mmCIF file of C-alpha atoms in Angstrom:
data_model
loop_
_atom_site.group_PDB
_atom_site.id
_atom_site.type_symbol
_atom_site.label_atom_id
_atom_site.label_comp_id
_atom_site.label_asym_id
_atom_site.label_seq_id
_atom_site.Cartn_x
_atom_site.Cartn_y
_atom_site.Cartn_z
ATOM 1 C CA MET A 1 6.956 -7.406 -9.317
ATOM 2 C CA THR A 2 5.171 -10.754 -9.040
ATOM 3 C CA TRP A 3 1.796 -10.780 -7.328
ATOM 4 C CA GLU A 4 3.191 -13.057 -4.629
ATOM 5 C CA ALA A 5 5.969 -10.562 -3.898
ATOM 6 C CA TRP A 6 3.482 -7.677 -4.013
ATOM 7 C CA GLY A 7 1.193 -9.292 -1.469
ATOM 8 C CA LYS A 8 4.072 -9.894 0.945
ATOM 9 C CA ALA A 9 5.849 -6.523 0.640
ATOM 10 C CA ASP A 10 5.147 -3.908 3.282
ATOM 11 C CA ALA A 11 5.536 -0.168 2.726
ATOM 12 C CA VAL A 12 9.035 -0.038 4.226
ATOM 13 C CA ALA A 13 10.193 -2.789 1.853
ATOM 14 C CA LEU A 14 8.667 -0.999 -1.147
ATOM 15 C CA SER A 15 10.339 2.248 -0.066
ATOM 16 C CA GLU A 16 13.696 0.471 0.092
ATOM 17 C CA GLY A 17 13.115 -0.918 -3.410
ATOM 18 C CA LEU A 18 12.311 2.559 -4.717
ATOM 19 C CA HIS A 19 15.539 3.830 -3.164
ATOM 20 C CA ARG A 20 17.530 1.068 -4.891
ATOM 21 C CA GLY A 21 15.846 1.794 -8.219
ATOM 22 C CA ASP A 22 14.194 -1.637 -8.459
ATOM 23 C CA TYR A 23 11.028 0.070 -9.717
ATOM 24 C CA SER A 24 9.506 3.538 -10.042
ATOM 25 C CA ALA A 25 6.646 5.191 -8.152
ATOM 26 C CA ARG A 26 4.597 5.033 -11.364
ATOM 27 C CA GLU A 27 5.174 1.281 -11.693
ATOM 28 C CA LEU A 28 4.077 0.733 -8.084
ATOM 29 C CA ALA A 29 1.009 2.931 -8.582
ATOM 30 C CA LYS A 30 0.006 0.913 -11.635
ATOM 31 C CA GLN A 31 0.451 -2.367 -9.779
ATOM 32 C CA ALA A 32 -1.584 -1.097 -6.813
ATOM 33 C CA ALA A 33 -4.357 0.074 -9.149
ATOM 34 C CA ALA A 34 -4.411 -3.328 -10.862
ATOM 35 C CA ALA A 35 -4.538 -5.082 -7.481
ATOM 36 C CA ILE A 36 -7.452 -2.904 -6.374
ATOM 37 C CA GLN A 37 -9.323 -3.576 -9.614
ATOM 38 C CA ASN A 38 -8.808 -7.315 -9.077
ATOM 39 C CA VAL A 39 -10.248 -7.435 -5.550
ATOM 40 C CA ASN A 40 -12.782 -4.616 -5.537
ATOM 41 C CA PRO A 41 -15.641 -6.376 -7.388
ATOM 42 C CA SER A 42 -15.991 -8.854 -4.509
ATOM 43 C CA LEU A 43 -15.048 -6.504 -1.635
ATOM 44 C CA ASP A 44 -16.552 -3.112 -2.610
ATOM 45 C CA ALA A 45 -13.829 -1.201 -0.767
ATOM 46 C CA VAL A 46 -12.906 1.638 -3.135
ATOM 47 C CA ARG A 47 -14.946 4.682 -4.041
ATOM 48 C CA GLU A 48 -12.517 6.079 -6.619
ATOM 49 C CA ILE A 49 -9.077 5.498 -8.137
ATOM 50 C CA PHE A 50 -7.242 8.648 -9.230
ATOM 51 C CA SER A 51 -6.168 7.705 -12.757
ATOM 52 C CA ASP A 52 -4.173 10.914 -13.217
ATOM 53 C CA VAL A 53 -2.069 10.122 -10.142
ATOM 54 C CA ILE A 54 -1.466 6.587 -11.384
ATOM 55 C CA GLU A 55 0.044 8.046 -14.555
ATOM 56 C CA ASP A 56 1.902 10.900 -12.822
ATOM 57 C CA PRO A 57 2.620 10.314 -9.106
ATOM 58 C CA LEU A 58 3.916 13.884 -8.727
ATOM 59 C CA ILE A 59 0.770 15.607 -10.013
ATOM 60 C CA ASP A 60 -0.714 16.249 -6.538
ATOM 61 C CA GLY A 61 2.521 17.245 -4.800
ATOM 62 C CA MET A 62 3.852 13.944 -3.468
ATOM 63 C CA ASN A 63 7.424 14.378 -2.211
ATOM 64 C CA PRO A 64 9.627 11.750 -3.940
ATOM 65 C CA SER A 65 12.400 12.459 -1.412
ATOM 66 C CA GLY A 66 10.166 11.638 1.568
ATOM 67 C CA PHE A 67 10.717 8.475 3.579
ATOM 68 C CA PHE A 68 8.250 6.387 1.538
ATOM 69 C CA ARG A 69 9.532 7.718 -1.847
ATOM 70 C CA GLY A 70 6.268 7.103 -3.734
ATOM 71 C CA VAL A 71 4.689 4.051 -2.070
ATOM 72 C CA PRO A 72 0.983 3.825 -3.078
ATOM 73 C CA PHE A 73 -1.504 4.865 -0.395
ATOM 74 C CA VAL A 74 -5.279 5.254 -0.166
ATOM 75 C CA MET A 75 -7.323 7.707 1.923
ATOM 76 C CA LYS A 76 -10.504 6.987 3.815
ATOM 77 C CA ASP A 77 -13.308 9.070 2.292
ATOM 78 C CA LEU A 78 -13.649 10.961 5.569
ATOM 79 C CA GLY A 79 -11.362 13.276 7.522
ATOM 80 C CA PRO A 80 -8.591 15.316 5.886
ATOM 81 C CA GLY A 81 -9.518 16.455 2.395
ATOM 82 C CA LEU A 82 -7.607 16.168 -0.873
ATOM 83 C CA LYS A 83 -7.612 19.436 -2.799
ATOM 84 C CA GLY A 84 -10.005 19.305 -5.745
ATOM 85 C CA ARG A 85 -10.958 15.680 -5.098
ATOM 86 C CA LEU A 86 -14.355 14.291 -4.199
ATOM 87 C CA GLN A 87 -14.982 13.631 -0.514
ATOM 88 C CA GLU A 88 -18.458 12.150 -0.169
ATOM 89 C CA MET A 89 -18.202 10.631 3.335
ATOM 90 C CA GLY A 90 -20.249 7.548 2.490
ATOM 91 C CA SER A 91 -23.346 9.701 2.030
ATOM 92 C CA ARG A 92 -25.738 10.348 -0.831
ATOM 93 C CA PHE A 93 -26.247 13.785 0.715
ATOM 94 C CA MET A 94 -22.554 14.616 0.152
ATOM 95 C CA GLN A 95 -22.301 13.328 -3.413
ATOM 96 C CA GLY A 96 -20.347 15.772 -5.565
ATOM 97 C CA ASN A 97 -18.683 17.417 -2.544
ATOM 98 C CA ARG A 98 -15.084 18.428 -3.268
ATOM 99 C CA ALA A 99 -12.378 19.536 -0.851
ATOM 100 C CA SER A 100 -11.157 23.081 -1.434
ATOM 101 C CA ALA A 101 -7.707 22.394 0.024
ATOM 102 C CA ASP A 102 -5.478 19.638 1.329
ATOM 103 C CA GLY A 103 -6.016 18.959 5.020
ATOM 104 C CA PHE A 104 -3.022 19.372 7.313
ATOM 105 C CA LEU A 105 -2.531 15.614 7.628
ATOM 106 C CA THR A 106 -2.862 15.238 3.857
ATOM 107 C CA GLN A 107 0.095 17.600 3.519
ATOM 108 C CA LYS A 108 2.084 15.510 6.014
ATOM 109 C CA ILE A 109 1.236 12.313 4.118
ATOM 110 C CA ARG A 110 2.369 13.786 0.802
ATOM 111 C CA ALA A 111 5.546 15.189 2.408
ATOM 112 C CA ALA A 112 6.315 11.707 3.761
ATOM 113 C CA GLY A 113 6.425 10.455 0.174
ATOM 114 C CA LEU A 114 3.151 8.525 0.097
ATOM 115 C CA ASN A 115 1.371 8.563 -3.258
ATOM 116 C CA ILE A 116 -2.380 8.943 -2.635
ATOM 117 C CA ILE A 117 -4.029 6.974 -5.448
ATOM 118 C CA GLY A 118 -7.648 6.712 -4.305
ATOM 119 C CA ARG A 119 -10.329 6.966 -1.622
ATOM 120 C CA THR A 120 -11.960 4.145 0.315
ATOM 121 C CA SER A 121 -15.411 3.285 1.628
ATOM 122 C CA THR A 122 -16.878 4.306 4.967
ATOM 123 C CA PRO A 123 -20.362 4.225 6.491
ATOM 124 C CA GLU A 124 -22.129 7.565 6.267
ATOM 125 C CA PHE A 125 -20.130 10.203 8.220
ATOM 126 C CA GLY A 126 -18.191 7.357 9.876
ATOM 127 C CA VAL A 127 -21.169 6.447 12.063
ATOM 128 C CA CYS A 128 -21.803 2.805 13.028
ATOM 129 C CA SER A 129 -19.612 -0.207 12.562
ATOM 130 C CA SER A 130 -20.165 -1.510 9.043
ATOM 131 C CA ALA A 131 -20.165 0.106 5.592
ATOM 132 C CA GLU A 132 -23.417 -1.377 4.303
ATOM 133 C CA ASN A 133 -25.740 0.838 2.348
ATOM 134 C CA PRO A 134 -26.709 -1.003 -0.864
ATOM 135 C CA GLU A 135 -27.117 2.321 -2.675
ATOM 136 C CA ILE A 136 -23.440 3.165 -2.029
ATOM 137 C CA CYS A 137 -21.426 0.123 -0.985
ATOM 138 C CA ILE A 138 -21.435 -3.141 0.928
ATOM 139 C CA THR A 139 -17.831 -3.557 2.035
ATOM 140 C CA ARG A 140 -16.968 -7.177 2.780
ATOM 141 C CA ASN A 141 -14.337 -8.996 4.807
ATOM 142 C CA PRO A 142 -11.693 -10.480 2.461
ATOM 143 C CA TRP A 143 -11.256 -13.559 4.671
ATOM 144 C CA ASN A 144 -14.922 -14.485 4.192
ATOM 145 C CA THR A 145 -17.154 -12.178 2.168
ATOM 146 C CA ALA A 146 -20.268 -13.281 4.068
ATOM 147 C CA TYR A 147 -18.883 -11.284 6.987
ATOM 148 C CA SER A 148 -18.546 -7.557 7.576
ATOM 149 C CA SER A 149 -15.258 -5.719 7.347
ATOM 150 C CA CYS A 150 -16.597 -3.571 10.195
ATOM 151 C CA GLY A 151 -15.642 0.087 10.287
ATOM 152 C CA SER A 152 -15.764 2.846 10.029
ATOM 153 C CA SER A 153 -12.382 2.594 8.237
ATOM 154 C CA ALA A 154 -13.906 -0.198 6.180
ATOM 155 C CA GLY A 155 -12.407 0.090 2.704
ATOM 156 C CA SER A 156 -8.965 0.961 4.033
ATOM 157 C CA THR A 157 -8.676 -2.140 6.203
ATOM 158 C CA VAL A 158 -10.064 -4.411 3.479
ATOM 159 C CA LEU A 159 -7.533 -3.301 0.857
ATOM 160 C CA VAL A 160 -4.646 -3.793 3.275
ATOM 161 C CA ALA A 161 -5.897 -7.222 4.404
ATOM 162 C CA ALA A 162 -6.428 -8.300 0.789
ATOM 163 C CA GLY A 163 -2.852 -7.314 -0.093
ATOM 164 C CA ALA A 164 -3.889 -4.661 -2.614
ATOM 165 C CA VAL A 165 -1.972 -1.888 -0.823
ATOM 166 C CA PRO A 166 0.478 -2.121 2.091
ATOM 167 C CA MET A 167 -1.031 0.683 4.188
ATOM 168 C CA ALA A 168 -4.008 3.025 4.206
ATOM 169 C CA HIS A 169 -5.351 6.090 6.005
ATOM 170 C CA ALA A 170 -7.933 5.588 8.754
ATOM 171 C CA THR A 171 -9.678 7.567 11.497
ATOM 172 C CA ASP A 172 -10.805 6.536 14.979
ATOM 173 C CA GLY A 173 -13.267 8.010 17.450
ATOM 174 C CA GLY A 174 -14.826 4.946 19.068
ATOM 175 C CA GLY A 175 -12.808 2.166 17.471
ATOM 176 C CA SER A 176 -12.871 2.918 13.741
ATOM 177 C CA ILE A 177 -9.200 1.990 13.297
ATOM 178 C CA ARG A 178 -8.927 -0.729 15.926
ATOM 179 C CA ILE A 179 -12.143 -2.656 15.233
ATOM 180 C CA PRO A 180 -11.748 -3.172 11.468
ATOM 181 C CA ALA A 181 -8.026 -3.828 11.874
ATOM 182 C CA GLY A 182 -8.802 -6.570 14.380
ATOM 183 C CA PHE A 183 -11.596 -8.168 12.377
ATOM 184 C CA ASN A 184 -9.451 -8.252 9.207
ATOM 185 C CA GLY A 185 -6.118 -9.383 10.640
ATOM 186 C CA ASN A 186 -4.341 -6.028 10.334
ATOM 187 C CA ILE A 187 -2.539 -3.683 12.715
ATOM 188 C CA GLY A 188 -4.446 -0.599 13.830
ATOM 189 C CA MET A 189 -3.319 1.861 16.494
ATOM 190 C CA LYS A 190 -5.238 4.794 17.923
ATOM 191 C CA CYS A 191 -2.530 7.101 19.244
ATOM 192 C CA SER A 192 -2.749 9.333 22.288
ATOM 193 C CA ARG A 193 -3.736 12.975 22.175
ATOM 194 C CA GLY A 194 -1.077 15.301 20.821
ATOM 195 C CA VAL A 195 0.210 13.031 18.037
ATOM 196 C CA PHE A 196 -1.892 13.582 14.891
ATOM 197 C CA SER A 197 -3.483 16.905 14.042
ATOM 198 C CA ILE A 198 -7.085 17.169 12.838
ATOM 199 C CA ALA A 199 -6.475 20.715 11.554
ATOM 200 C CA PRO A 200 -7.722 22.911 10.105
ATOM 201 C CA GLY A 201 -11.410 22.150 10.682
ATOM 202 C CA LEU A 202 -11.158 20.646 14.174
ATOM 203 C CA SER A 203 -8.927 20.654 17.241
ATOM 204 C CA ASP A 204 -8.330 18.312 20.162
ATOM 205 C CA LEU A 205 -10.985 20.343 22.003
ATOM 206 C CA THR A 206 -13.714 20.362 19.352
ATOM 207 C CA GLY A 207 -12.859 16.918 17.941
ATOM 208 C CA LEU A 208 -12.385 15.555 21.461
ATOM 209 C CA VAL A 209 -12.282 11.779 20.847
ATOM 210 C CA SER A 210 -11.494 11.506 17.137
ATOM 211 C CA THR A 211 -8.021 11.187 15.710
ATOM 212 C CA GLN A 212 -6.163 10.074 12.601
ATOM 213 C CA GLY A 213 -4.053 7.032 11.901
ATOM 214 C CA CYS A 214 -3.273 4.218 9.515
ATOM 215 C CA ILE A 215 -3.927 0.533 8.973
ATOM 216 C CA THR A 216 -1.018 -1.741 8.038
ATOM 217 C CA ARG A 217 0.091 -5.377 8.070
ATOM 218 C CA THR A 218 3.419 -4.862 9.888
ATOM 219 C CA VAL A 219 4.515 -3.173 13.090
ATOM 220 C CA ARG A 220 7.367 -1.392 11.330
ATOM 221 C CA ASP A 221 4.980 0.163 8.788
ATOM 222 C CA THR A 222 2.793 1.531 11.577
ATOM 223 C CA ALA A 223 5.872 2.853 13.388
ATOM 224 C CA ALA A 224 7.215 4.539 10.246
ATOM 225 C CA TRP A 225 3.846 6.100 9.416
ATOM 226 C CA ILE A 226 3.549 7.590 12.902
ATOM 227 C CA ASP A 227 7.139 8.858 12.822
ATOM 228 C CA HIS A 228 6.702 10.665 9.499
ATOM 229 C CA CYS A 229 3.085 11.886 9.708
ATOM 230 C CA ARG A 230 2.792 13.031 13.332
ATOM 231 C CA GLY A 231 2.901 16.636 14.489
ATOM 232 C CA GLY A 232 0.708 19.643 15.175
ATOM 233 C CA ALA A 233 -0.349 22.537 12.978
ATOM 234 C CA PRO A 234 0.072 26.195 13.992
ATOM 235 C CA GLY A 235 -2.482 27.218 16.605
ATOM 236 C CA GLU A 236 -3.195 23.809 18.141
ATOM 237 C CA PHE A 237 -5.309 23.751 21.306
ATOM 238 C CA MET A 238 -2.654 21.759 23.190
ATOM 239 C CA PRO A 239 1.087 21.042 22.876
ATOM 240 C CA TYR A 240 2.088 18.203 20.590
ATOM 241 C CA TRP A 241 4.698 15.858 22.006
ATOM 242 C CA LYS A 242 7.483 13.798 20.511
ATOM 243 C CA GLU A 243 9.351 10.958 22.202
ATOM 244 C CA GLU A 244 13.140 10.942 22.480
ATOM 245 C CA GLN A 245 13.425 7.925 20.183
ATOM 246 C CA SER A 246 11.358 7.371 17.070
ATOM 247 C CA TYR A 247 8.935 4.450 17.056
ATOM 248 C CA SER A 248 10.998 2.909 14.253
ATOM 249 C CA GLU A 249 14.001 2.877 16.596
ATOM 250 C CA LEU A 250 12.054 1.688 19.638
ATOM 251 C CA ILE A 251 10.678 -1.423 17.921
ATOM 252 C CA ARG A 252 14.206 -2.658 17.182
ATOM 253 C CA SER A 253 14.964 -3.346 20.849
ATOM 254 C CA ASP A 254 13.288 -5.661 23.352
ATOM 255 C CA PRO A 255 11.223 -3.951 26.073
ATOM 256 C CA PRO A 256 12.046 -4.380 29.762
ATOM 257 C CA LYS A 257 9.981 -6.806 31.824
ATOM 258 C CA LEU A 258 6.510 -5.292 31.917
ATOM 259 C CA ARG A 259 3.613 -5.263 34.384
ATOM 260 C CA ILE A 260 0.670 -6.288 32.207
ATOM 261 C CA ALA A 261 -2.929 -6.125 33.401
ATOM 262 C CA LEU A 262 -5.560 -8.318 31.732
ATOM 263 C CA SER A 263 -9.277 -7.761 31.386
ATOM 264 C CA ASP A 264 -11.985 -9.390 29.287
ATOM 265 C CA ARG A 265 -14.722 -7.077 30.554
ATOM 266 C CA TRP A 266 -15.443 -3.358 30.938
ATOM 267 C CA GLY A 267 -17.877 -2.989 33.813
ATOM 268 C CA PRO A 268 -20.921 -5.168 33.071
ATOM 269 C CA TYR A 269 -19.857 -5.912 29.489
ATOM 270 C CA ALA A 270 -17.946 -9.197 29.124
ATOM 271 C CA ALA A 271 -16.260 -10.682 26.073
ATOM 272 C CA GLU A 272 -17.617 -13.793 24.405
ATOM 273 C CA PRO A 273 -15.926 -17.014 25.631
ATOM 274 C CA SER A 274 -13.857 -17.600 22.470
ATOM 275 C CA ILE A 275 -12.439 -14.087 22.751
ATOM 276 C CA SER A 276 -11.597 -14.542 26.443
ATOM 277 C CA GLU A 277 -9.800 -17.772 25.538
ATOM 278 C CA ALA A 278 -7.729 -15.971 22.897
ATOM 279 C CA LEU A 279 -6.827 -13.304 25.461
ATOM 280 C CA ALA A 280 -5.701 -15.981 27.918
ATOM 281 C CA ARG A 281 -3.477 -17.553 25.238
ATOM 282 C CA ALA A 282 -1.859 -14.187 24.538
ATOM 283 C CA ALA A 283 -1.338 -13.677 28.270
ATOM 284 C CA LYS A 284 0.390 -17.060 28.566
ATOM 285 C CA GLN A 285 2.806 -16.127 25.771
ATOM 286 C CA LEU A 286 3.650 -12.867 27.515
ATOM 287 C CA GLN A 287 4.139 -14.683 30.809
ATOM 288 C CA ASP A 288 6.486 -17.153 29.108
ATOM 289 C CA LEU A 289 8.539 -14.177 27.888
ATOM 290 C CA GLY A 290 9.083 -13.160 31.510
ATOM 291 C CA HIS A 291 6.492 -10.412 31.943
ATOM 292 C CA HIS A 292 4.306 -10.115 35.053
ATOM 293 C CA VAL A 293 0.695 -10.737 33.996
ATOM 294 C CA ASP A 294 -2.434 -10.595 36.158
ATOM 295 C CA TRP A 295 -6.134 -9.742 35.950
ATOM 296 C CA ALA A 296 -6.857 -6.131 36.940
ATOM 297 C CA LEU A 297 -9.066 -3.180 35.998
ATOM 298 C CA PRO A 298 -9.008 0.546 36.798
ATOM 299 C CA LYS A 299 -11.413 1.634 39.532
ATOM 300 C CA VAL A 300 -13.789 3.649 37.386
ATOM 301 C CA ASP A 301 -17.555 3.678 36.858
ATOM 302 C CA PHE A 302 -17.694 2.069 33.414
ATOM 303 C CA GLU A 303 -21.450 2.446 32.973
ATOM 304 C CA GLN A 304 -21.198 6.162 33.743
ATOM 305 C CA ALA A 305 -18.267 6.419 31.325
ATOM 306 C CA PHE A 306 -20.253 4.654 28.582
ATOM 307 C CA GLU A 307 -23.175 7.038 29.065
ATOM 308 C CA ALA A 308 -20.856 10.048 28.817
ATOM 309 C CA GLN A 309 -19.182 8.626 25.721
ATOM 310 C CA THR A 310 -22.564 8.039 24.067
ATOM 311 C CA LEU A 311 -23.605 11.625 24.789
ATOM 312 C CA CYS A 312 -20.286 12.822 23.363
ATOM 313 C CA TYR A 313 -20.729 10.895 20.127
ATOM 314 C CA ILE A 314 -24.373 11.804 19.650
ATOM 315 C CA SER A 315 -23.824 15.511 20.270
ATOM 316 C CA ASN A 316 -20.658 15.604 18.122
ATOM 317 C CA PHE A 317 -22.227 13.734 15.216
ATOM 318 C CA ALA A 318 -25.359 15.870 15.445
ATOM 319 C CA GLN A 319 -23.228 18.977 15.017
ATOM 320 C CA VAL A 320 -21.391 17.421 12.049
ATOM 321 C CA ILE A 321 -24.743 16.834 10.365
ATOM 322 C CA ALA A 322 -25.931 20.307 11.372
ATOM 323 C CA SER A 323 -22.878 21.907 9.735
ATOM 324 C CA HIS A 324 -23.635 20.118 6.456
ATOM 325 C CA LEU A 325 -27.259 21.265 6.687
ATOM 326 C CA ARG A 326 -26.226 24.890 7.258
ATOM 327 C CA ALA A 327 -23.969 24.776 4.206
ATOM 328 C CA ARG A 328 -27.054 23.927 2.148
ATOM 329 C CA ASN A 329 -29.487 26.257 3.955
ATOM 330 C CA LEU A 330 -31.526 23.317 5.269
ATOM 331 C CA SER A 331 -33.189 23.170 8.664
ATOM 332 C CA GLU A 332 -33.371 19.382 9.027
ATOM 333 C CA PRO A 333 -31.878 16.288 7.368
ATOM 334 C CA PRO A 334 -33.687 15.128 4.218
ATOM 335 C CA SER A 335 -34.703 11.542 5.010
ATOM 336 C CA SER A 336 -34.340 10.596 1.354
ATOM 337 C CA MET A 337 -30.641 11.545 1.380
ATOM 338 C CA ILE A 338 -29.375 11.002 4.951
ATOM 339 C CA GLU A 339 -29.582 7.542 6.460
ATOM 340 C CA PRO A 340 -32.100 6.748 9.246
ATOM 341 C CA ILE A 341 -29.671 6.324 12.142
ATOM 342 C CA ASN A 342 -28.028 9.654 11.362
ATOM 343 C CA CYS A 343 -31.413 11.371 11.292
ATOM 344 C CA LEU A 344 -32.064 9.847 14.736
ATOM 345 C CA ILE A 345 -28.674 11.027 15.984
ATOM 346 C CA TRP A 346 -29.304 14.550 14.716
ATOM 347 C CA GLN A 347 -32.686 14.593 16.460
ATOM 348 C CA ALA A 348 -31.267 13.214 19.721
ATOM 349 C CA GLY A 349 -28.149 15.379 19.795
ATOM 350 C CA LYS A 350 -28.968 18.734 18.237
ATOM 351 C CA ASP A 351 -30.303 20.304 21.437
ATOM 352 C CA ILE A 352 -27.943 18.795 24.018
ATOM 353 C CA SER A 353 -27.163 21.588 26.449
ATOM 354 C CA TYR A 354 -23.915 23.010 27.757
ATOM 355 C CA SER A 355 -24.748 21.670 31.228
ATOM 356 C CA GLU A 356 -25.069 18.149 29.796
ATOM 357 C CA ARG A 357 -21.750 18.501 27.990
ATOM 358 C CA TYR A 358 -20.162 19.859 31.183
ATOM 359 C CA ALA A 359 -21.395 16.832 33.134
ATOM 360 C CA MET A 360 -19.990 14.638 30.368
ATOM 361 C CA GLN A 361 -16.589 16.327 30.704
ATOM 362 C CA GLU A 362 -16.664 15.753 34.459
ATOM 363 C CA VAL A 363 -17.128 12.028 33.848
ATOM 364 C CA PHE A 364 -14.348 12.043 31.253
ATOM 365 C CA ASN A 365 -12.049 13.684 33.794
ATOM 366 C CA LYS A 366 -12.904 11.172 36.543
ATOM 367 C CA THR A 367 -12.411 8.282 34.124
ATOM 368 C CA SER A 368 -9.108 9.651 32.845
ATOM 369 C CA ARG A 369 -7.828 10.196 36.392
ATOM 370 C CA GLY A 370 -8.829 6.640 37.300
ATOM 371 C CA PHE A 371 -6.908 5.217 34.364
ATOM 372 C CA GLY A 372 -3.967 7.502 35.117
ATOM 373 C CA GLU A 373 -3.761 6.210 38.685
ATOM 374 C CA PHE A 374 -4.040 2.637 37.401
ATOM 375 C CA PHE A 375 -1.058 3.103 35.093
ATOM 376 C CA GLU A 376 1.102 4.175 38.013
ATOM 377 C CA SER A 377 1.072 0.467 38.930
ATOM 378 C CA TRP A 378 0.748 -1.155 35.507
ATOM 379 C CA ASP A 379 2.596 -0.613 32.222
ATOM 380 C CA ILE A 380 -0.021 -2.071 29.882
ATOM 381 C CA ILE A 381 -3.611 -3.248 29.990
ATOM 382 C CA LEU A 382 -4.300 -6.039 27.504
ATOM 383 C CA THR A 383 -7.930 -6.372 26.433
ATOM 384 C CA PRO A 384 -9.853 -7.625 23.382
ATOM 385 C CA ILE A 385 -10.614 -5.052 20.694
ATOM 386 C CA THR A 386 -14.313 -5.876 20.991
ATOM 387 C CA ALA A 387 -16.423 -8.161 23.141
ATOM 388 C CA GLN A 388 -18.044 -9.852 20.134
ATOM 389 C CA ASN A 389 -16.945 -12.007 17.225
ATOM 390 C CA THR A 390 -16.940 -10.726 13.639
ATOM 391 C CA PRO A 391 -20.533 -9.945 12.565
ATOM 392 C CA MET A 392 -22.068 -11.124 9.335
ATOM 393 C CA ILE A 393 -23.211 -8.796 6.579
ATOM 394 C CA GLY A 394 -26.695 -7.547 7.395
ATOM 395 C CA ASP A 395 -26.460 -7.378 11.204
ATOM 396 C CA ARG A 396 -28.954 -4.537 11.617
ATOM 397 C CA GLU A 397 -27.536 -3.288 14.911
ATOM 398 C CA LEU A 398 -24.410 -2.103 13.100
ATOM 399 C CA LEU A 399 -25.990 -0.263 10.199
ATOM 400 C CA THR A 400 -26.642 3.392 9.439
ATOM 401 C CA THR A 401 -29.659 2.210 7.421
ATOM 402 C CA SER A 402 -31.264 0.768 10.563
ATOM 403 C CA MET A 403 -34.344 2.414 12.037
ATOM 404 C CA GLN A 404 -33.624 0.900 15.457
ATOM 405 C CA GLU A 405 -32.591 3.144 18.316
ATOM 406 C CA LYS A 406 -30.317 0.437 19.738
ATOM 407 C CA PRO A 407 -27.288 1.666 17.723
ATOM 408 C CA LEU A 408 -27.493 4.944 19.646
ATOM 409 C CA ARG A 409 -26.791 3.026 22.828
ATOM 410 C CA SER A 410 -24.027 0.900 21.292
ATOM 411 C CA MET A 411 -21.944 3.720 19.815
#
């Protein structure tokens, strides 16, 4: 396949070519590996390429009869593990850590026929919004390498945007799919609860705001990935749902006329003018298509919701760090191995009480009910992914290496 054709092909197109016999899974794996090797020196997006999988796509249990039939795929170095493979989570502290088994979603990905050929960069433990620790990686935006890719699904979004692979695994708690997808010109969707399992280590109760997903360049790739990788594991905390029509079917037909709410602010936080202007242009296009578009926001206390969300993240991340410490019989994070912001998070979150978490859940409930009532009158709310333009490499507010406490408030 020519490089021009490779850069334009999405995963569905490659799957169709595999079905026709235009090429083999091994040939695609080799081309993906070569593409990654071409772009990685300037982008620093990949932690490891699995050379054995490049040579033998079936070695780890990929299902060649699955929908994707052997399309190359990369996993974020965080979230569901790959049996026997390194999973270092962007951290010096986790170097040498290997997964003892495939995660539940990993099994779904392999069953769908995706050939996992490597793992991609992330900031330490997925905290903060840019993968920039010079001792591990500085992942750069392929459109302009002076700028950040953002994160935490940094390497995944960069490889997709650069055309090295058509789709990649990602995770999202506070924007880690949506933010890097937006800043790199990709498609990133955080699905609702009850779509992707985070088994076996977490549930929708203990994970609470984090979920799995993918980053792609086409709507049909995202739809196909959701269709073939969704579903719950035995013993889930809540029922997992499935729509009557698959997403791949739904995107083939035009929607009815929709009631679309617009907002360029959440409470006191407003988008930068250039972003508001882009939102207004999108709104005009939707209006021209016949949809009803107007400015509206749910009646919720956004500042209270932000405070609850911050407490949720800090307490959750503190417990993630605490679990890694327990596994090594350590009582506190070694500052030489765990980055400064994560040491601050551990300190701030390790002793958060049940009563504080209960108050947080009360706010979550009020906020959710407010949004639920809002969507009785509106079909969609259209907002910017973030309020700020793409940051440059080295913006200290975004970094896990920062000693500032400001990132705690911006999470």
